mmCIF file of C-alpha atoms in Angstrom:
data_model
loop_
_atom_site.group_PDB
_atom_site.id
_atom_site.type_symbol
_atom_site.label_atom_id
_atom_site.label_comp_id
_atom_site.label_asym_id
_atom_site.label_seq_id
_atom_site.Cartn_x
_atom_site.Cartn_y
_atom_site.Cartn_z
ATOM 1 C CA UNK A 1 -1.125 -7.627 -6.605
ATOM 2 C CA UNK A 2 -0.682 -4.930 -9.142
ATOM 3 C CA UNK A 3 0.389 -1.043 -7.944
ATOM 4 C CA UNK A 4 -0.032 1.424 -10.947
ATOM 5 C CA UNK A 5 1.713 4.348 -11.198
ATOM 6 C CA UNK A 6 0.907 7.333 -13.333
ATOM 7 C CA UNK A 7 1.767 11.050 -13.717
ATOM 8 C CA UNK A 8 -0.767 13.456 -13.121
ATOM 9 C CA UNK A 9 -1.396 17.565 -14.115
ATOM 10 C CA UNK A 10 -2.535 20.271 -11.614
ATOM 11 C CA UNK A 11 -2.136 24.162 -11.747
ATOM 12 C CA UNK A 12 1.037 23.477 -14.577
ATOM 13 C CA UNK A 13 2.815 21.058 -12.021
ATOM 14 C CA UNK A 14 3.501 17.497 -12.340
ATOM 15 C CA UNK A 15 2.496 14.650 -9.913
ATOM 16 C CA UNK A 16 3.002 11.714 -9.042
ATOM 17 C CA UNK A 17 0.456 8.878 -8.128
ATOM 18 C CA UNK A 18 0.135 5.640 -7.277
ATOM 19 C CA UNK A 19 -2.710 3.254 -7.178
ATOM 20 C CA UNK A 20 -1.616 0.888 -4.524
ATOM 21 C CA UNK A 21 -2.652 -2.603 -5.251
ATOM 22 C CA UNK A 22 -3.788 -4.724 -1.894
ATOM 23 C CA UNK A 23 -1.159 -5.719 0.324
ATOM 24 C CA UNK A 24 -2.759 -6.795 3.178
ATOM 25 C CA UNK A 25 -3.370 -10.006 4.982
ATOM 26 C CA UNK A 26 -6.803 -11.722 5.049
ATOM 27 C CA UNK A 27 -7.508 -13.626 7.929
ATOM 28 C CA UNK A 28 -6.300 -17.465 7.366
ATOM 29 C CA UNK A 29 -4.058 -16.289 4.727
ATOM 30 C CA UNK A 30 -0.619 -18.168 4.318
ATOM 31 C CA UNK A 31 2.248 -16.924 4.532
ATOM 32 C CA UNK A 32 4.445 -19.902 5.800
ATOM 33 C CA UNK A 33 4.521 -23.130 4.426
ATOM 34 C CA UNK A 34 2.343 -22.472 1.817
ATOM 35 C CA UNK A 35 2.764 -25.506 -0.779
ATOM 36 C CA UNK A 36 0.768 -23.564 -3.255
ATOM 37 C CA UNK A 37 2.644 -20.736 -2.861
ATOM 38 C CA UNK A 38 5.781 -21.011 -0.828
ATOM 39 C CA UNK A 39 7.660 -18.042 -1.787
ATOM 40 C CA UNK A 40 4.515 -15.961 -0.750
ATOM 41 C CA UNK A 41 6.584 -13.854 2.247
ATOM 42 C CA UNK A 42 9.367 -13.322 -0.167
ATOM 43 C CA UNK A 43 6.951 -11.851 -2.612
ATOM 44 C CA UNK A 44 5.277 -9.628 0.410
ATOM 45 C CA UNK A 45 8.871 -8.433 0.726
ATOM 46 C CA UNK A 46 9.464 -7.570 -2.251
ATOM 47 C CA UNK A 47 5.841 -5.551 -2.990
ATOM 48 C CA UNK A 48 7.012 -3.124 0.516
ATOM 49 C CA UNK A 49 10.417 -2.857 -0.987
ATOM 50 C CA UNK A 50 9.118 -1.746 -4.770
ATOM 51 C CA UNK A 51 6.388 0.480 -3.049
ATOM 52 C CA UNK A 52 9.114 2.164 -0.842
ATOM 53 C CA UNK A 53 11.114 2.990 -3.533
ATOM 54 C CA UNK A 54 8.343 4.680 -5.355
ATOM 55 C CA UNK A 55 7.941 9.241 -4.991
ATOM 56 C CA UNK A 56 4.192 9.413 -4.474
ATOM 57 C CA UNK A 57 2.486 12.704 -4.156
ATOM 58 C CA UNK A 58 -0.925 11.299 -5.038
ATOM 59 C CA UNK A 59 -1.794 8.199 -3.113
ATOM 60 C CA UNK A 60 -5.017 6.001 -4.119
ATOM 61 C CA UNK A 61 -5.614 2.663 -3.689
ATOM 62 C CA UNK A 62 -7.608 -0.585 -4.675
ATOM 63 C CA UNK A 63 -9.794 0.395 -1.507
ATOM 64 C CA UNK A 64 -11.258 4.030 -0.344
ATOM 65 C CA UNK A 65 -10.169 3.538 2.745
ATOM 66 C CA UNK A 66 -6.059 3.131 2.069
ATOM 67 C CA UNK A 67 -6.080 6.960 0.863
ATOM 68 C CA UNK A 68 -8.642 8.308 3.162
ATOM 69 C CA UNK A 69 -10.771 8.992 0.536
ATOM 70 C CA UNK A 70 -13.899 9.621 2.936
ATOM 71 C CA UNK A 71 -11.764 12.247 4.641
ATOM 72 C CA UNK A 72 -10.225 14.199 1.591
ATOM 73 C CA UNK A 73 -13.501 13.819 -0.672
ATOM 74 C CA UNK A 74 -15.288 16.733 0.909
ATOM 75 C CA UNK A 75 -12.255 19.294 1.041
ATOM 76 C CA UNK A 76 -12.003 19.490 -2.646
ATOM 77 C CA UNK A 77 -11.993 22.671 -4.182
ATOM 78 C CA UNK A 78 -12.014 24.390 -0.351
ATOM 79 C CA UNK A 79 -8.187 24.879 -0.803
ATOM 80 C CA UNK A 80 -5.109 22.525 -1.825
ATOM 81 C CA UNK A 81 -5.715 19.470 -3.243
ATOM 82 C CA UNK A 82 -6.438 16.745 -0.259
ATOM 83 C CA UNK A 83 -5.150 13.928 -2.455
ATOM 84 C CA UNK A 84 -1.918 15.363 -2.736
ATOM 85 C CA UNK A 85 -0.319 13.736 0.301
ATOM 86 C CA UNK A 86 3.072 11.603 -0.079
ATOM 87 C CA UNK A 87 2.924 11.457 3.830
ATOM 88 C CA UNK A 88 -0.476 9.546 3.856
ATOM 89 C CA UNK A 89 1.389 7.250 0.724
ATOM 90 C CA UNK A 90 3.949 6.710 3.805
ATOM 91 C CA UNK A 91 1.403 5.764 6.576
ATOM 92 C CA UNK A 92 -0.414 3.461 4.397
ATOM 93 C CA UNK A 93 2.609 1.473 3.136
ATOM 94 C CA UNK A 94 3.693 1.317 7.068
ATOM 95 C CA UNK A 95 0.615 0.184 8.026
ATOM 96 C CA UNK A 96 -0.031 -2.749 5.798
ATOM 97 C CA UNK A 97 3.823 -3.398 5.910
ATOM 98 C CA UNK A 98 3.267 -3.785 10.027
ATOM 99 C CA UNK A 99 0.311 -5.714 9.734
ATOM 100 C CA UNK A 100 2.264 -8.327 7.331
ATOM 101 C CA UNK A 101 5.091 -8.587 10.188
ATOM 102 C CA UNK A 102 2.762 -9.233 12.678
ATOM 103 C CA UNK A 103 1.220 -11.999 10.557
ATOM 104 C CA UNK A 104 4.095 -13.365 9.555
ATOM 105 C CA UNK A 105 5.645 -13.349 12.958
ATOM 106 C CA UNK A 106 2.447 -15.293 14.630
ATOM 107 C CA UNK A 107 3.059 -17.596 11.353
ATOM 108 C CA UNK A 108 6.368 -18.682 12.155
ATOM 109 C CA UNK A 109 5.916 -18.989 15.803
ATOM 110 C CA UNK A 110 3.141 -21.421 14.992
ATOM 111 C CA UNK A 111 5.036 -23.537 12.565
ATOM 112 C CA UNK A 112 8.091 -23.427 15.001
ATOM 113 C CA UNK A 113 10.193 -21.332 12.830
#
């Protein structure tokens, strides 16, 4: 999936933001031996490596819920920005990066790998 990234103005300082294409794992989703697409896992790998490497300050995502959205919505304009948060950026990769392990782990364990 795509991740866009973007710069972004507030108050005469520079941000930047990402919007995090999905990286998560649908139930009955394969990762191992996948004929139609083997090289899926090495592709997961790579998507957590490229969104590590990225500075985010402004995390949003292909779904409210990766950037809290329902949480940060009603604090704007009652002090700083709530969607400036590189920390929540970090949680969010972790999180779908752990899920994807987990996954992946119960994959290979099932197909004896």
């Amino acid at each position: 999936c795509t991740t866009w990234t973007l710069k972004a103005n507030e108050g005469g300082r520079t941000y930047d933001v990402a919007i995090i294409g999905s990286v998560g794992t649908n139930p009955g989703f394969k990762l191992v031996n996948n004929p139609d697409i083997p090289n899926q896992a090495d592709e997961y790998e790579r998507a957590f490596k490229t969104l590590r490497a990225l500075k985010v300050d402004v995390p949003l995502g292909s779904h409210p819920g990766m950037y809290n959205l329902d949480q940060k919505y009603p604090k704007i304009g009652k002090g700083p920005n709530p969607f400036i948060d590189p920390a929540g950026y970090k949680q969010e990769v972790d999180l779908a990066e752990a899920m994807f392990r987990a996954v992946l782990a119960e994959q290979k364990k099932a197909a004896g790998n």
